[in-house]
Coordinates of C-alpha atoms in Angstrom, one line a residue:
Chain K
M1 CA 126.6 -81.3 0.7
T2 CA 124.1 -80.6 3.4
A3 CA 120.4 -80.2 2.4
V4 CA 119.0 -76.9 2.5
P5 CA 116.4 -76.9 5.0
L6 CA 112.7 -76.4 4.0
A7 CA 112.6 -73.4 6.2
I8 CA 109.2 -71.5 5.8
P9 CA 110.1 -67.8 6.3
G10 CA 108.6 -66.3 9.4
W11 CA 106.2 -63.8 7.5
L12 CA 104.9 -66.2 5.4
Q13 CA 104.0 -68.7 8.2
S14 CA 102.3 -65.9 9.8
L15 CA 100.1 -65.2 6.7
A16 CA 99.3 -68.6 6.2
D17 CA 98.3 -68.8 9.9
Q18 CA 96.1 -65.6 9.4
F19 CA 94.3 -67.1 6.2
Y20 CA 93.3 -70.2 8.3
L21 CA 92.3 -68.1 11.2
N22 CA 89.9 -65.9 9.0
F23 CA 89.0 -68.2 6.3
I24 CA 89.1 -71.9 6.8
K25 CA 88.8 -72.1 10.6
D26 CA 85.0 -72.6 11.5
D27 CA 84.0 -72.4 7.9
R28 CA 84.4 -68.5 8.0
Y29 CA 84.8 -68.1 4.3
M30 CA 81.1 -69.1 4.1
Y31 CA 80.4 -65.6 5.6
L32 CA 82.0 -64.4 2.4
V33 CA 80.2 -66.7 0.1
R34 CA 76.6 -65.9 1.7
G35 CA 77.7 -62.2 1.7
L36 CA 78.5 -62.1 -2.0
K37 CA 75.2 -64.2 -2.8
I38 CA 73.3 -61.5 -1.1
T39 CA 75.2 -58.5 -2.5
L40 CA 74.6 -59.8 -6.3
E41 CA 70.8 -60.4 -5.3
V42 CA 70.5 -57.2 -4.3
T43 CA 72.5 -55.4 -7.0
V44 CA 70.8 -57.5 -9.5
L45 CA 67.0 -56.7 -8.4
A46 CA 67.9 -53.0 -8.0
L47 CA 69.6 -52.9 -11.2
I48 CA 66.0 -54.2 -12.8
L49 CA 64.3 -52.0 -11.0
G50 CA 66.2 -49.2 -11.6
V51 CA 66.6 -49.7 -15.1
V52 CA 62.6 -50.2 -15.4
L53 CA 62.1 -46.8 -13.3
G54 CA 64.7 -44.9 -15.3
V55 CA 63.3 -45.8 -18.7
I56 CA 59.7 -44.7 -17.7
I57 CA 60.9 -41.5 -15.9
A58 CA 63.2 -40.7 -19.0
I59 CA 60.2 -41.2 -21.4
I60 CA 58.0 -39.1 -19.3
R61 CA 60.8 -36.2 -18.9
S62 CA 61.5 -36.2 -22.4
T63 CA 58.0 -36.6 -23.6
H64 CA 57.1 -33.8 -21.8
D65 CA 60.1 -31.7 -23.2
K66 CA 59.6 -32.4 -26.8
T67 CA 55.8 -32.1 -27.1
I68 CA 54.2 -30.2 -24.3
E69 CA 54.2 -26.9 -26.6
E70 CA 52.5 -28.9 -29.2
T71 CA 50.0 -30.8 -26.8
K72 CA 46.6 -29.5 -27.2
P73 CA 45.1 -28.3 -23.8
G74 CA 43.0 -30.9 -22.1
F75 CA 43.4 -34.2 -20.0
G76 CA 46.4 -35.4 -22.0
R77 CA 48.2 -32.4 -21.5
F78 CA 47.3 -32.4 -17.8
I79 CA 48.5 -35.8 -17.2
L80 CA 51.7 -35.2 -18.8
K81 CA 52.2 -32.1 -16.7
F82 CA 51.5 -34.2 -13.5
L83 CA 53.8 -36.9 -14.2
N84 CA 56.4 -34.6 -15.3
A85 CA 56.2 -32.9 -11.9
I86 CA 56.4 -36.2 -9.7
A87 CA 59.3 -37.4 -11.9
K88 CA 61.2 -34.2 -11.1
I89 CA 60.4 -34.2 -7.4
Y90 CA 61.5 -37.9 -7.6
L91 CA 64.8 -36.7 -9.2
T92 CA 65.5 -33.8 -7.2
V93 CA 64.8 -35.7 -3.8
I94 CA 66.6 -39.0 -4.6
R95 CA 69.7 -37.2 -6.0
G96 CA 69.6 -34.8 -3.4
T97 CA 70.1 -37.1 -0.4
P98 CA 72.4 -39.7 0.8
V99 CA 71.8 -43.4 -0.3
V100 CA 72.5 -44.6 3.2
V101 CA 69.7 -42.1 4.6
Q102 CA 67.2 -43.2 1.8
L103 CA 68.0 -46.9 2.8
M104 CA 67.5 -46.6 6.5
I105 CA 64.2 -44.4 5.9
I106 CA 63.0 -47.3 3.8
Y107 CA 63.8 -49.9 6.4
F108 CA 62.9 -48.3 9.5
V109 CA 60.0 -46.2 8.3
I110 CA 58.4 -47.2 5.2
F111 CA 58.7 -51.0 5.5
A112 CA 59.2 -51.0 9.3
S113 CA 57.2 -54.0 9.4
S114 CA 58.9 -56.0 7.0
N115 CA 61.7 -58.4 7.9
N116 CA 62.9 -59.4 4.5
K117 CA 66.1 -56.9 4.1
V118 CA 66.9 -58.3 0.8
M119 CA 63.9 -57.1 -0.5
V120 CA 64.0 -53.7 1.1
A121 CA 67.5 -53.0 0.1
S122 CA 66.9 -54.0 -3.5
I123 CA 63.8 -51.6 -3.5
A124 CA 65.7 -48.6 -1.8
F125 CA 68.7 -49.1 -4.3
G126 CA 66.4 -49.7 -7.0
I127 CA 64.7 -46.4 -6.6
N128 CA 68.0 -44.9 -5.9
S129 CA 69.7 -45.8 -8.9
G130 CA 66.4 -45.4 -11.1
A131 CA 67.0 -41.7 -10.6
Y132 CA 70.5 -41.9 -12.1
V133 CA 69.7 -44.2 -14.9
A134 CA 66.6 -41.8 -15.8
E135 CA 68.9 -38.9 -16.5
I136 CA 71.3 -41.3 -18.4
I137 CA 68.6 -42.4 -20.6
R138 CA 67.3 -38.8 -21.0
S139 CA 70.5 -37.7 -22.0
G140 CA 70.6 -40.7 -24.6
I141 CA 67.1 -39.8 -25.9
M142 CA 67.8 -36.2 -26.3
S143 CA 71.1 -37.0 -28.3
I144 CA 69.3 -38.7 -31.0
D145 CA 68.7 -36.4 -34.3
Q146 CA 65.2 -35.2 -34.4
G147 CA 65.2 -36.7 -38.0
Q148 CA 65.0 -39.9 -36.6
F149 CA 61.7 -38.8 -34.6
E150 CA 60.4 -37.2 -37.8
A151 CA 61.3 -40.4 -40.0
G152 CA 59.3 -42.5 -37.6
R153 CA 56.4 -40.4 -37.3
S154 CA 56.1 -39.7 -41.2
L155 CA 55.8 -43.6 -41.4
G156 CA 52.8 -43.3 -39.2
F157 CA 54.0 -44.6 -35.8
N158 CA 52.8 -42.3 -32.8
Y159 CA 55.0 -40.9 -30.1
F160 CA 55.5 -44.1 -28.2
Q161 CA 56.1 -46.5 -31.0
T162 CA 58.4 -44.2 -32.4
M163 CA 60.4 -44.1 -29.1
I164 CA 60.2 -47.6 -28.8
Y165 CA 61.2 -49.2 -32.0
I166 CA 63.3 -46.2 -33.1
I167 CA 64.7 -44.0 -30.7
I168 CA 65.5 -46.3 -27.4
P169 CA 67.2 -48.9 -29.3
Q170 CA 69.6 -46.1 -30.5
A171 CA 69.7 -44.2 -27.3
F172 CA 70.6 -47.1 -25.3
K173 CA 73.5 -48.0 -27.4
N174 CA 75.0 -44.3 -26.8
V175 CA 74.5 -44.6 -23.0
L176 CA 75.8 -48.1 -22.5
P177 CA 79.1 -46.9 -21.1
A178 CA 77.3 -44.5 -18.6
L179 CA 74.9 -47.4 -17.9
G180 CA 77.8 -49.4 -17.1
N181 CA 79.3 -47.1 -14.9
E182 CA 76.2 -46.6 -13.0
F183 CA 75.9 -50.6 -12.3
I184 CA 79.4 -50.3 -11.2
V185 CA 78.6 -47.7 -8.7
L186 CA 75.3 -49.6 -7.7
I187 CA 77.3 -53.0 -6.7
K188 CA 79.8 -50.9 -4.6
E189 CA 77.1 -48.9 -3.0
T190 CA 75.1 -52.0 -1.6
S191 CA 78.1 -52.1 0.7
V192 CA 76.3 -49.5 2.9
S193 CA 73.4 -52.1 3.8
G194 CA 75.0 -53.3 6.9
Y195 CA 73.3 -50.0 8.1
V196 CA 70.2 -51.9 8.1
G197 CA 71.6 -55.3 9.3
L198 CA 71.8 -56.9 6.0
Q199 CA 74.6 -59.2 5.7
E200 CA 76.0 -58.6 2.2
L201 CA 79.6 -58.9 1.4
T202 CA 81.1 -55.9 3.3
K203 CA 79.0 -56.9 6.5
A204 CA 80.2 -60.4 6.1
G205 CA 84.0 -59.1 6.0
D206 CA 83.4 -57.0 9.0
I207 CA 81.5 -60.2 10.9
I208 CA 84.8 -62.1 10.3
R209 CA 86.9 -59.3 11.4
S210 CA 84.8 -59.1 14.7
R211 CA 85.4 -62.8 15.1
T212 CA 89.2 -63.0 14.6
Y213 CA 90.2 -59.6 15.8
T214 CA 92.3 -59.2 12.7
A215 CA 91.5 -56.5 10.0
F216 CA 93.6 -57.1 7.2
M217 CA 92.8 -60.6 5.7
P218 CA 89.0 -60.2 5.7
L219 CA 88.7 -56.6 4.4
I220 CA 91.4 -57.0 1.7
A221 CA 89.5 -60.3 0.6
V222 CA 86.0 -58.2 0.7
A223 CA 88.0 -55.3 -1.5
L224 CA 89.4 -58.2 -4.1
I225 CA 85.9 -59.8 -4.5
Y226 CA 84.4 -56.2 -5.3
L227 CA 87.3 -55.4 -7.6
V228 CA 86.8 -58.7 -9.5
I229 CA 83.1 -58.6 -9.9
V230 CA 83.8 -54.9 -11.5
M231 CA 86.6 -56.1 -13.8
I232 CA 84.3 -58.9 -15.1
F233 CA 81.4 -56.7 -15.5
S234 CA 83.4 -54.0 -17.3
K235 CA 84.8 -56.5 -19.6
L236 CA 81.4 -57.6 -20.3
V237 CA 79.9 -54.2 -21.0
S238 CA 82.9 -53.5 -23.4
I239 CA 82.0 -56.9 -25.3
L240 CA 78.3 -56.0 -25.7
E241 CA 79.4 -52.3 -26.6
R242 CA 81.7 -53.6 -29.2
R243 CA 79.0 -56.2 -30.7
L244 CA 76.5 -53.2 -30.8
R245 CA 78.5 -51.4 -32.7
N246 CA 80.1 -54.0 -35.2
S247 CA 76.5 -54.6 -36.1
E248 CA 76.3 -51.5 -37.9
R249 CA 79.6 -51.5 -39.8
Chain U
M1 CA 21.2 -50.8 -50.1
S2 CA 24.0 -52.1 -52.5
A3 CA 23.9 -48.9 -54.5
D4 CA 24.6 -47.1 -51.6
L5 CA 27.9 -49.0 -50.7
T6 CA 29.1 -48.7 -54.3
V7 CA 28.7 -44.7 -53.8
H8 CA 30.8 -45.0 -50.7
A9 CA 33.5 -47.0 -52.0
E10 CA 33.7 -44.7 -54.7
E11 CA 34.2 -41.7 -52.6
N12 CA 37.1 -43.1 -50.7
A13 CA 38.8 -44.0 -54.1
I14 CA 40.0 -40.5 -55.2
A15 CA 40.3 -41.0 -59.2
A16 CA 43.3 -39.7 -61.2
G17 CA 43.0 -35.5 -61.3
E18 CA 40.9 -35.1 -58.8
V19 CA 41.7 -33.0 -55.7
L20 CA 43.8 -35.3 -53.1
I21 CA 45.3 -32.4 -51.1
S22 CA 43.7 -29.0 -50.4
V23 CA 45.3 -26.3 -48.5
S24 CA 43.6 -23.1 -47.7
G25 CA 44.9 -20.0 -45.8
L26 CA 48.0 -21.7 -44.5
K27 CA 50.1 -19.7 -42.0
K28 CA 53.0 -20.6 -39.8
H29 CA 54.2 -18.1 -37.2
Y30 CA 56.8 -18.2 -34.8
N31 CA 57.6 -15.9 -31.9
G32 CA 54.0 -14.7 -31.7
G33 CA 53.8 -13.8 -35.3
A34 CA 57.6 -11.9 -35.6
V35 CA 58.5 -14.7 -38.0
K36 CA 56.4 -15.5 -40.7
A37 CA 57.4 -18.8 -42.2
L38 CA 54.0 -19.4 -44.1
D39 CA 51.9 -16.3 -44.7
G40 CA 48.9 -17.4 -46.3
V41 CA 49.3 -20.4 -48.7
D42 CA 46.4 -21.8 -50.8
A43 CA 47.0 -24.9 -53.1
E44 CA 45.6 -28.1 -54.5
I45 CA 47.3 -31.3 -55.1
R46 CA 45.6 -33.6 -57.6
K47 CA 46.0 -37.4 -57.7
G48 CA 48.6 -38.2 -60.2
E49 CA 50.3 -35.0 -60.5
V50 CA 53.9 -33.9 -59.7
V51 CA 54.2 -30.6 -58.2
V52 CA 57.5 -29.2 -57.6
I53 CA 58.1 -26.0 -55.3
V54 CA 61.1 -24.0 -56.1
G55 CA 62.3 -20.5 -54.2
P56 CA 65.1 -19.3 -52.5
S57 CA 65.9 -20.7 -49.2
G58 CA 63.7 -19.3 -46.5
S59 CA 60.9 -19.0 -48.6
G60 CA 58.8 -21.3 -46.6
K61 CA 58.7 -24.1 -49.2
S62 CA 60.0 -26.5 -46.7
T63 CA 57.8 -25.4 -44.0
F64 CA 54.9 -25.9 -46.6
L65 CA 55.5 -29.5 -47.4
R66 CA 56.4 -30.4 -43.9
S67 CA 52.9 -29.0 -43.1
L68 CA 51.5 -31.3 -45.4
N69 CA 51.9 -34.3 -42.9
L70 CA 51.8 -32.3 -40.0
L71 CA 55.6 -32.3 -39.1
E72 CA 54.8 -28.7 -38.9
R73 CA 51.5 -27.8 -37.2
P74 CA 50.3 -24.7 -38.7
T75 CA 49.1 -21.6 -36.8
E76 CA 46.2 -21.0 -38.8
G77 CA 44.5 -22.5 -42.1
T78 CA 43.5 -26.1 -43.3
I79 CA 44.9 -29.2 -45.2
L80 CA 42.5 -31.3 -46.5
F81 CA 44.0 -34.9 -47.5
E82 CA 41.5 -37.1 -49.0
G83 CA 38.6 -35.2 -47.8
K84 CA 39.8 -35.0 -44.1
D85 CA 41.0 -32.3 -42.3
I86 CA 44.5 -33.4 -41.0
T87 CA 45.1 -30.4 -38.9
S88 CA 41.7 -31.5 -36.8
H89 CA 42.5 -33.6 -33.5
K90 CA 39.3 -35.6 -34.5
N91 CA 41.1 -37.2 -37.4
D92 CA 43.9 -39.8 -36.5
I93 CA 47.0 -38.0 -37.8
N94 CA 48.9 -41.3 -37.7
L95 CA 46.6 -43.0 -39.8
L96 CA 46.8 -40.3 -42.4
R97 CA 50.5 -40.0 -42.3
Q98 CA 50.7 -43.9 -43.3
K99 CA 49.2 -42.6 -46.5
M100 CA 51.7 -39.8 -47.0
G101 CA 55.4 -41.1 -47.7
M102 CA 58.1 -38.5 -46.9
V103 CA 61.7 -38.4 -48.3
F104 CA 64.0 -36.2 -46.2
Q105 CA 67.1 -34.4 -47.0
H106 CA 69.2 -35.9 -44.6
F107 CA 67.7 -39.7 -45.5
N108 CA 66.8 -40.2 -41.9
L109 CA 67.4 -44.1 -42.2
F110 CA 67.4 -45.9 -39.0
P111 CA 71.2 -46.6 -38.5
H112 CA 70.5 -49.4 -35.9
L113 CA 68.3 -51.5 -38.4
T114 CA 69.4 -53.3 -41.6
V115 CA 68.1 -52.0 -45.0
L116 CA 65.5 -54.8 -45.0
D117 CA 64.6 -54.1 -41.4
N118 CA 64.4 -50.1 -42.3
M119 CA 61.8 -51.1 -45.0
T120 CA 59.7 -53.4 -43.1
L121 CA 59.3 -51.9 -39.9
G122 CA 56.3 -49.9 -40.9
P123 CA 54.4 -52.4 -42.7
K124 CA 54.8 -55.3 -40.0
K125 CA 54.0 -53.0 -36.8
L126 CA 51.3 -50.5 -38.7
L127 CA 50.0 -52.5 -41.7
K128 CA 50.2 -55.7 -40.0
M129 CA 51.9 -57.6 -42.5
S130 CA 53.4 -60.7 -41.8
K131 CA 57.0 -60.9 -41.9
E132 CA 57.2 -62.7 -45.2
D133 CA 55.0 -60.3 -47.0
A134 CA 56.5 -57.5 -45.8
E135 CA 60.0 -58.8 -47.0
A136 CA 58.9 -59.8 -50.1
K137 CA 57.5 -56.7 -50.8
A138 CA 60.5 -54.9 -49.7
R139 CA 62.8 -57.1 -51.9
Q140 CA 60.7 -56.8 -54.9
L141 CA 60.9 -52.6 -54.3
L142 CA 64.9 -52.9 -53.8
E143 CA 65.1 -54.6 -57.1
T144 CA 63.3 -51.4 -58.9
V145 CA 66.4 -49.2 -57.4
A146 CA 68.8 -51.8 -58.0
L147 CA 69.8 -52.5 -54.3
A148 CA 68.7 -55.8 -53.9
D149 CA 72.0 -56.9 -53.0
R150 CA 72.0 -54.5 -50.2
A151 CA 69.1 -55.9 -48.3
D152 CA 71.1 -57.0 -45.3
A153 CA 73.7 -53.9 -45.2
Y154 CA 73.2 -51.1 -42.6
P155 CA 72.9 -47.5 -43.7
S156 CA 76.2 -46.7 -42.7
Q157 CA 77.8 -48.9 -45.2
L158 CA 75.9 -47.3 -47.8
S159 CA 76.9 -44.1 -49.9
G160 CA 74.4 -41.2 -50.1
G161 CA 72.7 -41.8 -53.2
Q162 CA 72.0 -45.5 -51.9
K163 CA 70.9 -44.3 -48.7
Q164 CA 68.2 -41.9 -50.5
R165 CA 67.1 -44.9 -52.6
I166 CA 66.5 -46.8 -49.9
A167 CA 64.6 -43.8 -48.0
I168 CA 62.3 -43.5 -51.1
V169 CA 61.4 -47.3 -51.1
R170 CA 61.2 -47.5 -47.3
A171 CA 58.4 -45.0 -47.7
L172 CA 57.1 -46.7 -50.6
C173 CA 56.7 -50.0 -48.6
M174 CA 53.8 -48.5 -46.8
S175 CA 51.7 -48.2 -50.1
P176 CA 51.2 -44.0 -49.9
D177 CA 48.9 -42.3 -51.9
V178 CA 51.3 -39.3 -52.3
M179 CA 54.7 -39.1 -51.8
L180 CA 56.5 -35.9 -50.2
F181 CA 60.1 -35.0 -51.0
D182 CA 62.2 -32.4 -49.1
E183 CA 65.3 -31.7 -50.8
P184 CA 66.0 -35.0 -51.6
T185 CA 69.1 -34.6 -53.3
S186 CA 70.4 -31.6 -51.6
A187 CA 72.7 -33.5 -49.3
L188 CA 74.2 -35.8 -52.0
D189 CA 77.5 -35.6 -53.6
P190 CA 77.0 -34.3 -57.4
E191 CA 77.7 -37.3 -58.9
M192 CA 74.8 -39.1 -56.9
V193 CA 72.1 -36.9 -57.6
G194 CA 71.4 -38.6 -61.0
E195 CA 70.8 -41.8 -59.6
V196 CA 68.1 -40.4 -57.0
L197 CA 66.6 -38.4 -59.6
D198 CA 66.0 -41.2 -62.2
V199 CA 64.1 -43.0 -59.2
M200 CA 61.8 -40.6 -58.9
K201 CA 61.3 -40.0 -62.6
S202 CA 60.2 -43.4 -62.8
L203 CA 58.1 -43.0 -59.7
A204 CA 56.3 -40.1 -61.5
K205 CA 55.8 -42.0 -64.8
E206 CA 54.2 -44.8 -62.5
G207 CA 51.5 -42.1 -61.8
M208 CA 52.5 -41.7 -58.1
T209 CA 51.2 -38.4 -56.9
M210 CA 54.6 -36.4 -55.3
V211 CA 55.0 -33.0 -54.0
V212 CA 58.8 -32.1 -54.5
V213 CA 60.7 -29.4 -52.8
T214 CA 64.1 -29.1 -54.7
H215 CA 66.6 -26.8 -56.3
E216 CA 66.9 -29.1 -59.4
M217 CA 65.6 -27.1 -62.0
G218 CA 66.3 -29.9 -64.6
F219 CA 63.7 -32.2 -62.8
A220 CA 61.3 -29.7 -62.3
K221 CA 61.4 -28.9 -65.9
E222 CA 61.5 -32.4 -67.4
V223 CA 59.3 -34.1 -65.0
G224 CA 56.9 -31.6 -63.0
D225 CA 53.4 -31.2 -64.0
R226 CA 53.2 -28.0 -62.2
V227 CA 55.5 -25.6 -60.6
I228 CA 55.0 -23.7 -57.4
F229 CA 57.3 -20.7 -57.0
M230 CA 57.3 -19.7 -53.2
E231 CA 59.1 -16.6 -51.3
S232 CA 58.7 -15.1 -48.3
G233 CA 55.9 -17.6 -47.1
V234 CA 53.7 -17.1 -49.9
I235 CA 53.1 -18.8 -53.2
V236 CA 54.3 -16.0 -55.8
E237 CA 53.7 -17.8 -59.2
E238 CA 52.7 -21.4 -60.1
G239 CA 52.0 -22.9 -63.6
T240 CA 53.3 -25.5 -65.9
P241 CA 57.1 -25.7 -66.3
E242 CA 57.0 -24.1 -69.5
E243 CA 55.0 -21.2 -68.2
I244 CA 57.4 -20.7 -65.1
F245 CA 60.6 -20.9 -66.8
G246 CA 59.9 -19.9 -70.4
A247 CA 57.6 -16.9 -69.5
P248 CA 58.0 -15.8 -65.9
K249 CA 55.6 -13.2 -65.1
S250 CA 56.5 -11.5 -62.0
E251 CA 60.0 -9.9 -61.4
R252 CA 60.8 -12.0 -58.1
L253 CA 60.6 -15.3 -60.2
Q254 CA 62.6 -13.8 -63.0
T255 CA 65.1 -12.7 -60.4
F256 CA 65.4 -16.2 -58.8
L257 CA 65.6 -17.7 -62.2
A258 CA 68.3 -15.3 -63.5
K259 CA 70.1 -16.6 -60.1
V260 CA 69.8 -20.3 -60.4
L261 CA 69.5 -21.1 -64.2

């Protein structure tokens, strides 16, 4: 009886070597850790900005569409028409141009004097996301039965109170899947931040590639990290969705 | 000085039998006058009165009712509620609506809130009642419609009749001076109509001013102080239930009654 030698197959050995080279040597995994942190920062800040902008734009747009015919001529009507026009221009421009171009314009033109890349990227992606969130929320508001508005108004709530207490909570629940999807798009879109030199996750993988001259390991690692984040997030959304739905049964 | 104050106080409180809502020359036109949902309606609602509005569908009775709290903005005419013209932009319609409870055909309960939250939302946010006071009042009203045990249920867990009873007490939570009912039993299964009508009957007995658009002729006869028959956007005939159902004068009312009775 001879002992089977513990020979490691050649391909496995080369994989291990590559892993060592790309992640362990010189603490290169820290690029990914720092990149991930920046990606998450930008995403969360952009998400907050996007939702705030989106809700405001959605309320302006749906208020205009629902009430403009009933509004008496005067200052209020003028303001509403003005805000609606601004909102429409915003939606058209943002949805009509690529996010990379918007990012570069905001970084190189509007905030040319700023060096805070995380802030600039957050603002750029927030403004971009806001346009899509606005249309998602508006569709949610428009999908709520007119009777809900009437019930709110008949109790004595004004238009905005009816929105805040009655319509938005219901609309939000209806559009939660679409909003979750928008978040997934957003987190992946931040991967173009390398264009303005922000070292987020994708750029981090690219830096490792340029140091080690191997593409497979760092890029697959980056892809896997995105995948895991998106999977975790999708799970959270579906849990939240179920919670909200269960509360009514 | 003090005498003056008393006079003002009395002016605000409208005594039973006095005019609460006064409608004159009410018109509602669509498409620049091509469709005339209301074509000149004059009516008075007195405090403590139960006025039942009947008529064929498309007669404008719902439009008339919904004009009373300005859910429909009339094209022409005035509506005085407690002496204030509600169509005037000078008067805050939101404040006036707090005193006009409304019950809808399709209940319109808020599906994301429990029964109790449905009832206390208005009192808490608009009347600035404390949570405790609002809930105490809501629970007390739930007792009166025998639904105290459903306080924490969501609307989707209730039957149609239960939903409508909740909708009625939700409106009552605001302590309105008048209750408007827009075909409150039309969307109900037949076996549930009775429970809703019973609530409305006891409300009428307590002296609530009510304007009811309905197809329930039995209710009109039994509870109505006055019945208004509308057709083609105008009031064709009005009178006590005995007059309307016992001795209809106009041919159109006779035809209508022949169909529904």
